[in-house]
């Protein structure tokens, strides 16, 4: 499969909804801006209880979940997500501002919904790439760049064909 085919199979990011669950309003604003710039739709919750209510009202494609929160922490949210058929398969990226010890990291990794654990603050470039890869999406800007590149390749190929000599041309000339 070539790169062009792979890119065509990727969905536009605008078709994906990501829930941001964090008790820090600045983190929610930052992540919302970062994700919406990439074309994703977002919704947010400031605690686990609200997050579970909202995710049951409208399914999400990915959840970014802070582990330490009031009113139901990240661990409780993970347990309840996996315990319900409707939310069982929602992938989760766990975010934490705290340095976690090895046993806590291992415990988080065993949760079925957890796909990744990241430390806050996140690196925008690698985080965006990780989310696009996880959801098999491409941002509108990247989609436009790929289309422009494909157009350029087609034009270049057409230009090359203008310079190709017809079969046997060299033989006739040399004779």
mmCIF file of C-alpha atoms in Angstrom:
data_model
loop_
_atom_site.group_PDB
_atom_site.id
_atom_site.type_symbol
_atom_site.label_atom_id
_atom_site.label_comp_id
_atom_site.label_asym_id
_atom_site.label_seq_id
_atom_site.Cartn_x
_atom_site.Cartn_y
_atom_site.Cartn_z
ATOM 1 C CA UNK A 1 0.000 0.000 0.000
ATOM 2 C CA UNK A 2 1.487 3.333 -0.980
ATOM 3 C CA UNK A 3 1.388 6.589 0.963
ATOM 4 C CA UNK A 4 -1.369 8.064 -1.202
ATOM 5 C CA UNK A 5 -3.666 5.104 -0.560
ATOM 6 C CA UNK A 6 -2.975 5.180 3.167
ATOM 7 C CA UNK A 7 -3.792 8.888 3.371
ATOM 8 C CA UNK A 8 -7.076 8.435 1.507
ATOM 9 C CA UNK A 9 -8.144 5.884 4.114
ATOM 10 C CA UNK A 10 -7.646 8.364 6.936
ATOM 11 C CA UNK A 11 -10.770 10.167 8.091
ATOM 12 C CA UNK A 12 -11.071 13.898 8.465
ATOM 13 C CA UNK A 13 -10.543 14.836 12.085
ATOM 14 C CA UNK A 14 -13.815 16.803 12.069
ATOM 15 C CA UNK A 15 -15.701 13.512 12.235
ATOM 16 C CA UNK A 16 -14.188 12.704 15.653
ATOM 17 C CA UNK A 17 -15.323 13.865 19.088
ATOM 18 C CA UNK A 18 -12.815 13.995 21.939
ATOM 19 C CA UNK A 19 -13.753 14.491 25.583
ATOM 20 C CA UNK A 20 -11.308 16.323 27.837
ATOM 21 C CA UNK A 21 -11.722 15.498 31.522
ATOM 22 C CA UNK A 22 -9.625 17.613 33.877
ATOM 23 C CA UNK A 23 -10.247 19.680 36.998
ATOM 24 C CA UNK A 24 -7.870 22.395 35.760
ATOM 25 C CA UNK A 25 -9.732 24.891 33.591
ATOM 26 C CA UNK A 26 -6.507 26.072 31.930
ATOM 27 C CA UNK A 27 -5.687 22.525 30.825
ATOM 28 C CA UNK A 28 -9.179 22.161 29.365
ATOM 29 C CA UNK A 29 -8.825 25.457 27.474
ATOM 30 C CA UNK A 30 -5.349 24.535 26.210
ATOM 31 C CA UNK A 31 -6.388 21.042 25.067
ATOM 32 C CA UNK A 32 -9.593 22.358 23.499
ATOM 33 C CA UNK A 33 -7.655 24.918 21.465
ATOM 34 C CA UNK A 34 -5.001 22.373 20.484
ATOM 35 C CA UNK A 35 -7.561 19.797 19.348
ATOM 36 C CA UNK A 36 -9.935 22.198 17.619
ATOM 37 C CA UNK A 37 -6.997 23.638 15.680
ATOM 38 C CA UNK A 38 -6.519 20.112 14.349
ATOM 39 C CA UNK A 39 -10.185 19.975 13.346
ATOM 40 C CA UNK A 40 -11.469 17.744 16.156
ATOM 41 C CA UNK A 41 -14.746 18.402 17.908
ATOM 42 C CA UNK A 42 -14.389 18.573 21.688
ATOM 43 C CA UNK A 43 -16.412 18.535 24.846
ATOM 44 C CA UNK A 44 -15.149 18.900 28.382
ATOM 45 C CA UNK A 45 -15.902 17.939 31.951
ATOM 46 C CA UNK A 46 -14.262 19.191 35.125
ATOM 47 C CA UNK A 47 -14.760 15.976 37.084
ATOM 48 C CA UNK A 48 -15.385 12.280 36.583
ATOM 49 C CA UNK A 49 -19.056 12.367 37.542
ATOM 50 C CA UNK A 50 -19.883 14.963 34.880
ATOM 51 C CA UNK A 51 -17.704 13.134 32.344
ATOM 52 C CA UNK A 52 -19.599 9.868 32.788
ATOM 53 C CA UNK A 53 -22.940 11.654 32.459
ATOM 54 C CA UNK A 54 -21.866 13.425 29.253
ATOM 55 C CA UNK A 55 -20.270 10.382 27.655
ATOM 56 C CA UNK A 56 -23.514 8.471 28.184
ATOM 57 C CA UNK A 57 -25.468 11.305 26.518
ATOM 58 C CA UNK A 58 -23.201 11.437 23.473
ATOM 59 C CA UNK A 59 -20.543 8.818 22.713
ATOM 60 C CA UNK A 60 -16.990 10.040 22.155
ATOM 61 C CA UNK A 61 -14.181 8.667 20.010
ATOM 62 C CA UNK A 62 -11.452 9.350 22.565
ATOM 63 C CA UNK A 63 -11.227 10.510 26.163
ATOM 64 C CA UNK A 64 -8.346 12.498 27.639
ATOM 65 C CA UNK A 65 -8.570 11.782 31.351
ATOM 66 C CA UNK A 66 -6.799 13.379 34.294
ATOM 67 C CA UNK A 67 -6.203 10.732 36.925
ATOM 68 C CA UNK A 68 -6.443 12.970 40.039
ATOM 69 C CA UNK A 69 -9.795 14.793 40.238
ATOM 70 C CA UNK A 70 -12.560 15.520 42.741
ATOM 71 C CA UNK A 71 -16.023 13.867 42.618
ATOM 72 C CA UNK A 72 -14.812 10.654 40.942
ATOM 73 C CA UNK A 73 -11.213 10.388 40.041
ATOM 74 C CA UNK A 74 -9.761 8.925 36.898
ATOM 75 C CA UNK A 75 -9.599 5.380 38.277
ATOM 76 C CA UNK A 76 -13.329 5.362 39.038
ATOM 77 C CA UNK A 77 -14.087 6.745 35.583
ATOM 78 C CA UNK A 78 -12.004 4.006 33.957
ATOM 79 C CA UNK A 79 -13.804 1.285 35.935
ATOM 80 C CA UNK A 80 -17.235 2.650 35.030
ATOM 81 C CA UNK A 81 -16.363 3.148 31.359
ATOM 82 C CA UNK A 82 -15.295 -0.459 31.055
ATOM 83 C CA UNK A 83 -18.284 -1.655 33.074
ATOM 84 C CA UNK A 84 -20.836 -0.350 30.560
ATOM 85 C CA UNK A 85 -21.360 -1.883 27.124
ATOM 86 C CA UNK A 86 -21.897 1.544 25.523
ATOM 87 C CA UNK A 87 -18.580 2.939 26.762
ATOM 88 C CA UNK A 88 -16.482 -0.201 27.089
ATOM 89 C CA UNK A 89 -14.459 0.430 23.904
ATOM 90 C CA UNK A 90 -13.731 4.146 24.280
ATOM 91 C CA UNK A 91 -9.954 4.594 24.104
ATOM 92 C CA UNK A 92 -8.489 6.706 26.899
ATOM 93 C CA UNK A 93 -5.300 8.714 27.159
ATOM 94 C CA UNK A 94 -4.517 9.219 30.831
ATOM 95 C CA UNK A 95 -2.943 12.578 31.642
ATOM 96 C CA UNK A 96 -1.156 13.353 34.864
ATOM 97 C CA UNK A 97 0.792 16.270 36.273
ATOM 98 C CA UNK A 98 2.240 14.102 39.014
ATOM 99 C CA UNK A 99 5.190 11.807 38.755
ATOM 100 C CA UNK A 100 3.736 8.338 39.169
ATOM 101 C CA UNK A 101 5.578 5.509 40.844
ATOM 102 C CA UNK A 102 6.121 2.272 38.940
ATOM 103 C CA UNK A 103 3.297 0.341 40.631
ATOM 104 C CA UNK A 104 0.743 3.089 39.894
ATOM 105 C CA UNK A 105 1.882 3.238 36.257
ATOM 106 C CA UNK A 106 1.527 -0.523 35.939
ATOM 107 C CA UNK A 107 -1.908 -0.407 37.552
ATOM 108 C CA UNK A 108 -3.074 2.265 35.086
ATOM 109 C CA UNK A 109 -1.675 0.324 32.119
ATOM 110 C CA UNK A 110 -3.747 -2.726 33.060
ATOM 111 C CA UNK A 111 -6.998 -0.806 32.612
ATOM 112 C CA UNK A 112 -8.553 -2.061 29.344
ATOM 113 C CA UNK A 113 -9.487 1.370 27.957
ATOM 114 C CA UNK A 114 -6.081 2.968 28.546
ATOM 115 C CA UNK A 115 -4.059 3.376 25.361
ATOM 116 C CA UNK A 116 -1.455 5.843 26.576
ATOM 117 C CA UNK A 117 -0.228 7.689 29.667
ATOM 118 C CA UNK A 118 1.147 11.197 29.166
ATOM 119 C CA UNK A 119 2.650 13.754 31.508
ATOM 120 C CA UNK A 120 1.318 17.291 31.613
ATOM 121 C CA UNK A 121 2.156 19.636 30.144
ATOM 122 C CA UNK A 122 2.078 17.819 26.827
ATOM 123 C CA UNK A 123 4.237 18.546 23.811
ATOM 124 C CA UNK A 124 1.757 19.902 21.251
ATOM 125 C CA UNK A 125 3.424 18.397 18.186
ATOM 126 C CA UNK A 126 3.871 14.855 19.475
ATOM 127 C CA UNK A 127 0.489 14.898 21.217
ATOM 128 C CA UNK A 128 -1.347 15.918 18.026
ATOM 129 C CA UNK A 129 0.494 13.243 16.075
ATOM 130 C CA UNK A 130 -0.339 10.621 18.693
ATOM 131 C CA UNK A 131 -4.052 11.460 18.588
ATOM 132 C CA UNK A 132 -4.215 11.481 14.788
ATOM 133 C CA UNK A 133 -2.442 8.133 14.709
ATOM 134 C CA UNK A 134 -4.695 6.664 17.399
ATOM 135 C CA UNK A 135 -7.890 7.783 15.638
ATOM 136 C CA UNK A 136 -6.581 7.242 12.093
ATOM 137 C CA UNK A 137 -7.348 10.840 11.165
ATOM 138 C CA UNK A 138 -5.704 13.693 9.374
ATOM 139 C CA UNK A 139 -6.079 17.402 10.089
ATOM 140 C CA UNK A 140 -7.695 19.661 7.466
ATOM 141 C CA UNK A 141 -4.345 21.436 6.942
ATOM 142 C CA UNK A 142 -2.509 18.138 6.412
ATOM 143 C CA UNK A 143 -5.273 16.932 4.086
ATOM 144 C CA UNK A 144 -4.838 20.081 1.980
ATOM 145 C CA UNK A 145 -1.038 19.629 1.891
ATOM 146 C CA UNK A 146 -1.451 15.997 0.797
ATOM 147 C CA UNK A 147 -3.874 16.992 -1.967
ATOM 148 C CA UNK A 148 -1.491 19.717 -3.165
ATOM 149 C CA UNK A 149 1.378 17.214 -3.146
ATOM 150 C CA UNK A 150 -0.671 14.679 -5.119
ATOM 151 C CA UNK A 151 -1.574 17.368 -7.665
ATOM 152 C CA UNK A 152 2.099 18.354 -7.949
ATOM 153 C CA UNK A 153 3.092 14.692 -8.448
ATOM 154 C CA UNK A 154 0.510 14.287 -11.205
ATOM 155 C CA UNK A 155 1.658 17.465 -12.960
ATOM 156 C CA UNK A 156 5.291 16.421 -12.641
ATOM 157 C CA UNK A 157 4.471 13.011 -14.092
ATOM 158 C CA UNK A 158 2.687 14.673 -17.019
ATOM 159 C CA UNK A 159 5.686 16.967 -17.588
ATOM 160 C CA UNK A 160 8.021 13.958 -17.603
ATOM 161 C CA UNK A 161 5.893 12.204 -20.197
ATOM 162 C CA UNK A 162 6.324 15.205 -22.522
ATOM 163 C CA UNK A 163 10.082 14.611 -22.476
ATOM 164 C CA UNK A 164 9.948 10.876 -23.031
ATOM 165 C CA UNK A 165 10.992 9.804 -26.477
ATOM 166 C CA UNK A 166 8.721 7.479 -28.409
ATOM 167 C CA UNK A 167 9.869 3.846 -28.551
ATOM 168 C CA UNK A 168 12.453 3.302 -31.280
ATOM 169 C CA UNK A 169 13.133 7.025 -31.746
ATOM 170 C CA UNK A 170 16.790 6.761 -30.769
ATOM 171 C CA UNK A 171 17.364 3.786 -33.100
ATOM 172 C CA UNK A 172 15.976 5.625 -36.122
ATOM 173 C CA UNK A 173 18.059 8.684 -35.429
ATOM 174 C CA UNK A 174 21.269 6.693 -34.906
ATOM 175 C CA UNK A 175 20.860 4.718 -38.142
#
